[in-house]
Amino acid sequence: ACVRRNSNRAAISHLHRQLYGRLYPVLLVSTDGSTVRLRYSEPKRILMMPLDSSTLPEAERKARLRRHFPSKPKAKEEETFEGIDLDTYKKFWKK
């Protein structure tokens, strides 16, 4: 099989490249909320910087962890019919 390494290869299928050939305008959002416009190699609209949890106060860090990893839902207790008086519902039964 002959492999062509020229411009005609792109006409047959998509471009096989790891990096894009140009830089795209992107909005970078830092952790304090400030924004900076920069040029990035991939076509994205917004990039967000990761938040460093070691700089947060202890209460806010625990709150963020609770939101990120919610607790498992508690199992509900099944209803029992022991405390129900069946004579009050006799009028709804078919005879």
PDB file of C-alpha atoms in Angstrom:
ATOM      1  CA  ALA A   1       0.000   0.000   0.000  1.00  0.00           C
ATOM      2  CA  CYS A   2       1.397   3.339  -1.080  1.00  0.00           C
ATOM      3  CA  VAL A   3       1.135   6.157   1.504  1.00  0.00           C
ATOM      4  CA  ARG A   4       1.133   9.711   0.189  1.00  0.00           C
ATOM      5  CA  ARG A   5       2.611  12.412   2.401  1.00  0.00           C
ATOM      6  CA  ASN A   6       1.333  15.499   0.595  1.00  0.00           C
ATOM      7  CA  SER A   7      -1.663  17.849   0.428  1.00  0.00           C
ATOM      8  CA  ASN A   8      -3.852  15.348  -1.456  1.00  0.00           C
ATOM      9  CA  ARG A   9      -4.076  13.155   1.642  1.00  0.00           C
ATOM     10  CA  ALA A  10      -6.319  15.689   3.407  1.00  0.00           C
ATOM     11  CA  ALA A  11      -8.841  15.591   0.571  1.00  0.00           C
ATOM     12  CA  ILE A  12      -9.523  11.897   1.191  1.00  0.00           C
ATOM     13  CA  SER A  13     -10.113  11.987   4.952  1.00  0.00           C
ATOM     14  CA  HIS A  14      -9.644  14.259   7.945  1.00  0.00           C
ATOM     15  CA  LEU A  15      -6.299  15.780   8.900  1.00  0.00           C
ATOM     16  CA  HIS A  16      -4.145  13.420  10.937  1.00  0.00           C
ATOM     17  CA  ARG A  17      -2.242  15.814  13.151  1.00  0.00           C
ATOM     18  CA  GLN A  18      -1.713  16.258  16.861  1.00  0.00           C
ATOM     19  CA  LEU A  19      -1.291  20.054  16.762  1.00  0.00           C
ATOM     20  CA  TYR A  20      -3.356  22.596  14.902  1.00  0.00           C
ATOM     21  CA  GLY A  21      -1.622  24.809  12.374  1.00  0.00           C
ATOM     22  CA  ARG A  22      -2.722  28.120  13.879  1.00  0.00           C
ATOM     23  CA  LEU A  23      -3.436  29.724  17.259  1.00  0.00           C
ATOM     24  CA  TYR A  24      -7.011  30.465  18.364  1.00  0.00           C
ATOM     25  CA  PRO A  25      -8.255  33.269  20.652  1.00  0.00           C
ATOM     26  CA  VAL A  26      -9.248  31.845  24.060  1.00  0.00           C
ATOM     27  CA  LEU A  27     -10.521  33.383  27.302  1.00  0.00           C
ATOM     28  CA  LEU A  28      -8.492  32.226  30.336  1.00  0.00           C
ATOM     29  CA  VAL A  29     -10.312  32.456  33.695  1.00  0.00           C
ATOM     30  CA  SER A  30      -8.135  32.342  36.801  1.00  0.00           C
ATOM     31  CA  THR A  31      -9.214  31.187  40.258  1.00  0.00           C
ATOM     32  CA  ASP A  32      -9.871  34.733  41.555  1.00  0.00           C
ATOM     33  CA  GLY A  33     -12.278  35.432  38.664  1.00  0.00           C
ATOM     34  CA  SER A  34     -10.010  37.608  36.548  1.00  0.00           C
ATOM     35  CA  THR A  35      -9.952  36.927  32.816  1.00  0.00           C
ATOM     36  CA  VAL A  36      -7.199  37.180  30.211  1.00  0.00           C
ATOM     37  CA  ARG A  37      -7.470  36.812  26.442  1.00  0.00           C
ATOM     38  CA  LEU A  38      -4.685  34.702  24.950  1.00  0.00           C
ATOM     39  CA  ARG A  39      -3.931  32.605  21.896  1.00  0.00           C
ATOM     40  CA  TYR A  40      -4.123  28.815  22.340  1.00  0.00           C
ATOM     41  CA  SER A  41      -3.235  25.937  20.049  1.00  0.00           C
ATOM     42  CA  GLU A  42      -6.693  24.274  20.272  1.00  0.00           C
ATOM     43  CA  PRO A  43     -10.012  25.902  19.289  1.00  0.00           C
ATOM     44  CA  LYS A  44     -11.684  26.378  22.689  1.00  0.00           C
ATOM     45  CA  ARG A  45     -13.764  29.256  24.044  1.00  0.00           C
ATOM     46  CA  ILE A  46     -12.876  29.244  27.748  1.00  0.00           C
ATOM     47  CA  LEU A  47     -10.043  27.712  29.783  1.00  0.00           C
ATOM     48  CA  MET A  48     -10.371  27.622  33.564  1.00  0.00           C
ATOM     49  CA  MET A  49      -7.393  27.411  35.893  1.00  0.00           C
ATOM     50  CA  PRO A  50      -7.703  24.686  38.562  1.00  0.00           C
ATOM     51  CA  LEU A  51      -8.428  25.815  42.105  1.00  0.00           C
ATOM     52  CA  ASP A  52      -5.709  25.115  44.681  1.00  0.00           C
ATOM     53  CA  SER A  53      -7.581  23.643  47.660  1.00  0.00           C
ATOM     54  CA  SER A  54      -4.619  24.117  50.025  1.00  0.00           C
ATOM     55  CA  THR A  55      -5.130  27.913  49.960  1.00  0.00           C
ATOM     56  CA  LEU A  56      -8.817  27.696  50.970  1.00  0.00           C
ATOM     57  CA  PRO A  57     -10.063  27.944  54.571  1.00  0.00           C
ATOM     58  CA  GLU A  58     -10.853  24.622  56.219  1.00  0.00           C
ATOM     59  CA  ALA A  59     -14.649  25.105  56.243  1.00  0.00           C
ATOM     60  CA  GLU A  60     -14.812  26.071  52.566  1.00  0.00           C
ATOM     61  CA  ARG A  61     -12.537  23.195  51.572  1.00  0.00           C
ATOM     62  CA  LYS A  62     -14.772  20.678  53.372  1.00  0.00           C
ATOM     63  CA  ALA A  63     -17.881  22.215  51.789  1.00  0.00           C
ATOM     64  CA  ARG A  64     -16.342  21.887  48.313  1.00  0.00           C
ATOM     65  CA  LEU A  65     -15.432  18.257  49.002  1.00  0.00           C
ATOM     66  CA  ARG A  66     -18.993  17.522  50.191  1.00  0.00           C
ATOM     67  CA  ARG A  67     -20.391  19.037  46.969  1.00  0.00           C
ATOM     68  CA  HIS A  68     -17.899  17.125  44.841  1.00  0.00           C
ATOM     69  CA  PHE A  69     -18.426  13.771  46.594  1.00  0.00           C
ATOM     70  CA  PRO A  70     -22.034  13.680  47.860  1.00  0.00           C
ATOM     71  CA  SER A  71     -22.992  11.152  50.502  1.00  0.00           C
ATOM     72  CA  LYS A  72     -24.891   8.015  49.562  1.00  0.00           C
ATOM     73  CA  PRO A  73     -28.686   8.282  49.843  1.00  0.00           C
ATOM     74  CA  LYS A  74     -30.078   6.741  52.998  1.00  0.00           C
ATOM     75  CA  ALA A  75     -32.285   3.684  52.655  1.00  0.00           C
ATOM     76  CA  LYS A  76     -35.946   4.467  53.374  1.00  0.00           C
ATOM     77  CA  GLU A  77     -37.837   2.342  55.809  1.00  0.00           C
ATOM     78  CA  GLU A  78     -40.634   0.293  54.276  1.00  0.00           C
ATOM     79  CA  GLU A  79     -44.158   1.115  55.342  1.00  0.00           C
ATOM     80  CA  THR A  80     -45.948  -1.481  57.410  1.00  0.00           C
ATOM     81  CA  PHE A  81     -49.694  -1.932  57.657  1.00  0.00           C
ATOM     82  CA  GLU A  82     -49.697  -2.780  61.356  1.00  0.00           C
ATOM     83  CA  GLY A  83     -50.841   0.644  62.581  1.00  0.00           C
ATOM     84  CA  ILE A  84     -53.693   1.060  60.077  1.00  0.00           C
ATOM     85  CA  ASP A  85     -57.290   0.516  61.164  1.00  0.00           C
ATOM     86  CA  LEU A  86     -58.917  -1.436  58.314  1.00  0.00           C
ATOM     87  CA  ASP A  87     -62.469  -0.725  59.531  1.00  0.00           C
ATOM     88  CA  THR A  88     -62.157   2.908  58.435  1.00  0.00           C
ATOM     89  CA  TYR A  89     -61.574   1.798  54.805  1.00  0.00           C
ATOM     90  CA  LYS A  90     -64.357  -0.826  54.678  1.00  0.00           C
ATOM     91  CA  LYS A  91     -66.582   1.497  52.645  1.00  0.00           C
ATOM     92  CA  PHE A  92     -64.134   1.414  49.725  1.00  0.00           C
ATOM     93  CA  TRP A  93     -64.073  -2.384  49.406  1.00  0.00           C
ATOM     94  CA  LYS A  94     -66.185  -4.059  46.761  1.00  0.00           C
ATOM     95  CA  LYS A  95     -68.803  -6.482  48.011  1.00  0.00           C
TER      96      LYS A  95
END
